[in-house]
Short mmCIF file of C-alpha atoms in Angstrom, two decimals:
data_model
loop_
_atom_site.label_atom_id
_atom_site.label_comp_id
_atom_site.label_asym_id
_atom_site.label_seq_id
_atom_site.Cartn_x
_atom_site.Cartn_y
_atom_site.Cartn_z
CA MET A 268 -0.01 0.26 -0.10
CA SER A 269 1.71 3.41 -0.90
CA ASP A 270 2.38 6.24 1.83
CA MET A 271 -0.55 8.13 0.86
CA ASN A 272 -3.34 5.88 0.14
CA LYS A 273 -3.45 6.28 4.13
CA LYS A 274 -4.70 9.72 3.79
CA LEU A 275 -7.82 12.16 3.99
CA ILE A 276 -8.61 12.26 0.30
CA LEU A 277 -7.28 8.79 -0.53
CA VAL A 278 -9.56 7.80 2.04
CA VAL A 279 -12.31 5.59 0.21
CA ALA A 280 -9.69 3.34 -1.41
CA LEU A 281 -9.65 2.03 2.44
CA LEU A 282 -13.00 1.22 2.19
CA LEU A 283 -13.47 0.07 -1.32
CA PRO A 284 -11.62 -0.60 -4.14
CA LEU A 285 -12.29 3.11 -6.69
CA LEU A 286 -11.51 2.02 -10.30
CA SER A 287 -13.38 4.21 -12.79
CA GLY A 288 -16.66 4.87 -11.55
CA CYS A 289 -19.47 3.85 -8.97
CA GLY A 290 -20.35 0.84 -11.28
CA ILE A 291 -17.83 -0.73 -11.61
CA ILE A 292 -17.29 -0.18 -7.35
CA SER A 293 -20.88 -2.28 -7.37
CA LEU A 294 -19.89 -4.96 -9.54
CA GLY A 295 -16.66 -5.25 -7.91
CA TYR A 296 -18.10 -5.68 -4.63
CA ASN A 297 -20.98 -7.86 -5.55
CA TYR A 298 -17.87 -10.34 -6.71
CA ALA A 299 -16.11 -9.64 -3.32
CA ASP A 300 -16.90 -13.20 -2.01
CA ALA A 301 -15.39 -15.11 -5.34
CA TYR A 302 -12.29 -12.26 -4.73
CA LEU A 303 -11.92 -13.02 -1.14
CA ARG A 304 -11.72 -16.66 -1.64
CA TYR A 305 -9.51 -16.37 -4.59
CA SER A 306 -7.31 -14.22 -2.73
CA ILE A 307 -6.90 -16.12 0.68
CA ASN A 308 -6.45 -19.70 -1.72
CA SER A 309 -3.72 -18.05 -3.38
CA TYR A 310 -1.21 -18.16 -0.33
CA THR A 311 -1.05 -21.70 0.35
CA SER A 312 -2.63 -25.10 -1.21
CA PHE A 313 -5.39 -25.95 1.49
CA ASN A 314 -7.20 -29.17 1.47
CA ASP A 315 -10.67 -29.49 0.04
CA ALA A 316 -11.39 -29.33 4.03
CA GLN A 317 -10.34 -25.80 4.18
CA LYS A 318 -11.70 -24.58 1.21
CA GLU A 319 -14.90 -24.96 2.25
CA THR A 320 -14.08 -23.59 5.44
CA ILE A 321 -12.83 -19.75 3.85
CA LYS A 322 -15.75 -20.58 1.44
CA GLN A 323 -18.43 -20.23 4.73
CA GLU A 324 -16.51 -18.18 6.41
CA VAL A 325 -16.40 -15.24 3.49
CA ASN A 326 -19.99 -15.53 2.99
CA LEU A 327 -20.52 -14.87 6.48
CA PHE A 328 -18.37 -12.34 6.32
CA MET A 329 -19.71 -10.40 3.62
CA LEU A 330 -23.08 -10.73 4.90
CA TRP A 331 -21.64 -8.78 7.81
CA HIS A 332 -19.79 -6.56 5.76
CA ARG A 333 -22.67 -5.41 4.07
CA LYS A 334 -25.08 -5.09 6.94
CA LYS A 335 -23.10 -3.70 9.34
CA MET A 336 -19.77 -1.90 7.53
CA LEU A 337 -21.36 -0.28 4.34
CA PRO A 338 -23.76 1.96 6.41
CA GLU A 339 -20.95 3.01 8.48
CA TYR A 340 -18.70 3.77 5.58
CA SER A 341 -21.75 5.99 4.16
CA ARG A 342 -22.16 7.92 7.11
CA PHE A 343 -17.93 8.27 7.41
CA LEU A 344 -18.37 9.57 3.83
CA GLN A 345 -21.61 11.99 4.46
CA GLU A 346 -18.96 13.70 6.75
CA LEU A 347 -16.39 13.86 4.94
CA GLN A 348 -19.15 15.41 2.32
CA ARG A 349 -20.46 18.49 4.85
CA THR A 350 -17.05 19.31 5.75
CA ALA A 351 -16.13 19.95 2.18
CA GLN A 352 -19.61 21.57 1.44
CA SER A 353 -18.83 23.60 4.19
CA GLY A 354 -16.81 26.11 2.38
CA ALA A 355 -14.48 26.42 5.29
CA ALA A 356 -10.96 26.05 4.89
CA LEU A 357 -9.55 22.25 5.60
CA ARG A 358 -7.16 22.43 8.40
CA LYS A 359 -4.53 19.60 9.21
CA GLU A 360 -6.16 18.89 12.67
CA ASP A 361 -9.59 18.27 10.32
CA VAL A 362 -7.31 15.63 8.16
CA GLY A 363 -5.92 13.84 11.41
CA ARG A 364 -9.34 13.39 12.75
CA PHE A 365 -10.40 11.93 9.56
CA ARG A 366 -7.49 9.72 8.88
CA SER A 367 -8.08 8.87 12.24
CA GLU A 368 -11.69 7.51 11.81
CA VAL A 369 -10.34 5.74 8.44
CA ARG A 370 -8.13 3.82 10.87
CA ALA A 371 -11.05 2.93 13.34
CA LEU A 372 -13.52 1.62 10.18
CA TYR A 373 -10.22 -0.16 9.10
CA VAL A 374 -9.97 -2.24 12.35
CA LYS A 375 -13.45 -2.49 12.73
CA THR A 376 -13.90 -4.40 9.45
CA LEU A 377 -10.94 -6.39 9.96
CA GLN A 378 -11.69 -7.81 13.84
CA PRO A 379 -14.40 -10.13 12.80
CA ALA A 380 -11.78 -12.17 10.64
CA VAL A 381 -9.55 -12.52 13.10
CA ARG A 382 -10.48 -15.70 14.67
CA PRO A 383 -11.83 -17.68 11.49
CA ALA A 384 -8.14 -16.77 10.12
CA ALA A 385 -6.28 -17.98 13.17
CA SER A 386 -8.20 -21.34 13.64
CA LEU A 387 -7.35 -21.93 9.99
CA LEU A 388 -3.61 -20.84 10.04
CA GLY A 389 -3.51 -23.08 13.31
CA ALA A 390 -4.21 -26.48 11.66
CA SER A 391 -2.34 -25.75 8.64
CA ASP A 392 0.82 -28.35 7.93
CA ALA A 393 4.53 -27.55 7.71
CA ALA A 394 4.14 -27.92 4.14
CA GLN A 395 1.33 -25.07 3.62
CA ILE A 396 3.31 -23.25 6.45
CA GLN A 397 6.13 -23.36 4.00
CA GLU A 398 4.05 -22.45 1.13
CA LEU A 399 2.39 -19.04 2.81
CA GLU A 400 6.17 -18.51 3.73
CA LYS A 401 7.19 -18.08 0.68
CA SER A 402 3.91 -16.28 -0.77
CA PHE A 403 4.57 -13.98 1.72
CA ALA A 404 8.09 -13.33 0.22
CA LYS A 405 7.02 -13.04 -2.99
CA GLU A 406 4.46 -10.77 -2.14
CA ASN A 407 7.05 -8.10 -0.69
CA LYS A 408 9.07 -8.48 -3.48
CA LYS A 409 6.77 -7.27 -5.61
CA GLN A 410 6.21 -4.22 -3.64
CA GLN A 411 10.00 -3.78 -3.13
CA ASP A 412 10.37 -3.57 -6.63
CA LYS A 413 7.56 -0.86 -7.38
CA GLU A 414 8.37 1.39 -4.81
CA LEU A 415 11.68 0.81 -3.89
CA ALA A 416 13.32 0.41 -6.85
CA GLY A 417 15.83 3.26 -8.13
CA SER A 418 17.29 5.60 -6.35
CA LYS A 419 16.15 7.78 -3.56
CA ASP A 420 15.04 10.72 -6.20
CA GLU A 421 13.35 7.78 -8.45
CA GLN A 422 11.41 6.50 -5.45
CA LEU A 423 10.40 10.69 -4.75
CA ARG A 424 9.58 10.76 -8.13
CA LYS A 425 7.58 7.60 -8.53
CA ARG A 426 5.66 8.13 -5.00
CA ALA A 427 4.52 11.69 -6.37
CA GLU A 428 3.04 10.44 -9.66
CA ARG A 429 0.82 7.71 -8.05
CA THR A 430 -0.22 10.24 -5.50
CA VAL A 431 -0.83 12.48 -8.43
CA ASP A 432 -2.95 9.89 -10.60
CA PHE A 433 -5.06 8.95 -7.67
CA LEU A 434 -5.90 12.31 -6.90
CA GLU A 435 -7.05 13.16 -10.28
CA ASN A 436 -9.13 10.28 -10.17
CA LEU A 437 -11.17 12.02 -7.39
CA VAL A 438 -10.86 15.72 -8.89
CA GLY A 439 -10.47 15.77 -12.13
CA GLY A 440 -6.97 16.58 -14.02
CA PHE A 441 -4.84 19.35 -12.58
CA ASN A 442 -3.33 22.36 -14.31
CA ASP A 443 0.64 22.71 -14.47
CA LYS A 444 0.67 24.73 -11.22
CA GLN A 445 -1.36 22.74 -9.24
CA LEU A 446 1.34 19.45 -10.35
CA GLU A 447 4.33 21.67 -9.64
CA LYS A 448 3.21 22.07 -6.10
CA ILE A 449 1.85 18.59 -5.23
CA ARG A 450 4.65 16.83 -6.70
CA ASP A 451 7.00 19.02 -4.70
CA MET A 452 5.25 18.80 -1.36
CA SER A 453 4.78 15.24 -2.09
CA ARG A 454 8.65 14.88 -2.47
CA ASN A 455 9.40 16.74 0.63
CA LEU A 456 7.33 13.99 2.47
CA PRO A 457 9.42 12.05 4.85
CA PHE A 458 10.04 8.77 3.13
CA ALA A 459 8.76 5.74 5.29
CA THR A 460 7.78 2.71 2.48
CA ALA A 461 10.70 1.12 3.77
CA ILE A 462 9.41 1.22 7.05
CA TYR A 463 6.26 0.36 6.55
CA ILE A 464 7.28 -2.54 4.27
CA ARG A 465 9.68 -4.15 6.68
CA GLN A 466 7.26 -3.37 9.64
CA ARG A 467 4.75 -5.97 7.25
CA GLU A 468 7.73 -8.37 7.36
CA ALA A 469 8.58 -8.27 10.67
CA ASN A 470 5.18 -9.21 11.20
CA GLN A 471 4.68 -11.75 8.92
CA ALA A 472 7.66 -13.35 10.09
CA ARG A 473 6.32 -13.59 13.60
CA LEU A 474 3.11 -15.16 12.39
CA ILE A 475 5.21 -18.03 10.58
CA GLU A 476 7.09 -18.67 13.78
CA LEU A 477 4.12 -19.04 15.81
CA LEU A 478 2.72 -21.07 13.28
CA SER A 479 5.91 -23.45 13.01
CA ASN A 480 6.06 -23.71 16.60
CA ASN A 481 2.25 -25.13 16.92
CA ARG A 482 0.90 -22.52 19.08
CA SER A 483 -2.56 -22.66 19.79
CA GLU A 484 -5.29 -20.56 18.16
CA GLU A 485 -5.83 -18.06 21.14
CA GLU A 486 -1.93 -17.11 21.17
CA ILE A 487 -2.30 -17.13 17.07
CA ALA A 488 -5.71 -15.22 17.24
CA ALA A 489 -4.00 -12.77 19.84
CA PHE A 490 -1.12 -12.14 17.77
CA LEU A 491 -3.08 -11.26 14.79
CA ASN A 492 -5.22 -8.78 16.66
CA SER A 493 -1.80 -7.08 17.90
CA TRP A 494 -0.72 -6.67 14.08
CA LEU A 495 -4.26 -4.98 13.22
CA LEU A 496 -4.24 -2.69 16.16
CA THR A 497 -0.23 -1.54 16.66
CA PRO A 498 1.21 -2.86 13.71
CA GLU A 499 3.82 -0.74 14.57
CA ALA A 500 4.73 -2.29 17.81
CA ILE A 501 7.43 -3.84 16.06
CA THR A 502 9.24 -0.85 14.88
CA SER A 503 12.24 0.78 16.34
CA PRO A 504 11.35 4.40 18.25
CA ASP A 505 13.45 5.78 15.30
CA GLU A 506 11.21 4.09 12.52
CA ARG A 507 7.96 5.06 14.98
CA ASP A 508 8.94 8.57 14.73
CA THR A 509 9.55 8.79 11.41
CA MET A 510 5.93 7.28 10.96
CA ARG A 511 4.54 9.88 12.51
CA ASN A 512 6.42 12.45 11.49
CA PHE A 513 5.01 11.25 7.66
CA GLU A 514 1.63 11.10 9.02
CA ALA A 515 1.83 14.85 10.35
CA ALA A 516 3.45 16.11 7.14
CA SER A 517 1.12 14.17 4.87
CA ASP A 518 -1.54 15.57 7.17
CA GLU A 519 -0.27 19.06 6.35
CA MET A 520 0.06 18.39 2.81
CA ILE A 521 -3.92 17.23 2.46
CA ALA A 522 -4.72 20.32 3.71
CA SER A 523 -2.98 22.30 1.55
CA VAL A 524 -3.91 20.42 -1.80
CA TYR A 525 -7.44 20.63 -0.61
CA GLN A 526 -7.03 24.97 -0.64
CA MET A 527 -5.47 24.90 -4.04
CA LEU A 528 -8.42 22.44 -5.59
CA THR A 529 -11.06 25.23 -8.00
CA ASP A 530 -14.35 24.97 -8.01
CA ARG A 531 -14.45 22.27 -10.59
CA GLN A 532 -12.28 20.03 -8.98
CA LYS A 533 -14.52 20.87 -5.46
CA LYS A 534 -17.56 19.80 -7.90
CA THR A 535 -16.18 16.86 -8.90
CA LEU A 536 -14.70 15.69 -5.78
CA LEU A 537 -18.80 16.15 -4.28
CA LYS A 538 -19.76 14.66 -7.37
CA ASN A 539 -17.89 11.43 -6.66
CA ILE A 540 -18.30 11.36 -3.03
CA GLN A 541 -22.10 11.43 -3.38
CA LYS A 542 -21.73 8.68 -6.14
CA TYR A 543 -19.73 6.61 -3.60
CA ILE A 544 -22.51 7.45 -0.52
CA ASP A 545 -25.19 6.38 -3.05
CA THR A 546 -23.39 2.94 -4.10
CA MET A 547 -22.46 1.74 -0.48
CA GLN A 548 -26.40 2.44 0.76
CA GLU A 549 -28.13 0.63 -2.23
CA LEU A 550 -25.60 -2.14 -1.54
CA ALA A 551 -26.47 -2.08 1.73
CA SER A 552 -30.09 -2.36 1.12
CA ARG A 553 -29.78 -5.55 -0.22
CA THR A 554 -29.54 -6.74 2.87
#
């Protein structure tokens, strides 16, 4: 996950995959159960009984998610919409509050999956654990190649371009002056990508260790829950400082980007937020 995907204007990306329109969001959500099953099964070779368990648990999760979480996403977006409609300046503190709310929604979304995941993982045999470890390594290598390849200057340039691309999907095209400012602000943010990747790798290694030592389902669930709630606990104090500095600087950047939006761009943003709200409410009504 790229650094900027954790921030305010990119908030919806943490809730549902945003592609090119709400019709695609709706289509994607309707097939989310199949995608989740495919994703889970891609990590290791589960046997038929395990695959059936995955199918049942995914179905239960999606029913719960449609009924409980989609309305919460919609309420959050409505709050975001009201802030944008107020015409008031967006402050760094506002961005930080929204970021915290997104994090809370993210945790609430994933917590019901902790116990089923612990049960499934706890029953894995040695071959499955070894395959899982290889899948983690392959996934991490792919992200490293994408986000950490090249010189530091090249990494910063790529991060800035990813930020621009994502923002333009929400608000429309930027003019040359806006592009120059956004790229410059992005390049001056602390670079925390490598820390986030190492943090994930360390937590994955700890999970593999627990599985390899045949730890109990309760211990595995406790670890998964701690990973979800405090993923940074495994990092060093200096790394946590960098992450906090990155978040604070990013909050300030988002507030600045919002202030430079034209009336047309703000209308586009509001229109997209409303489309997302309508789509989520329509999906939730199908329960």
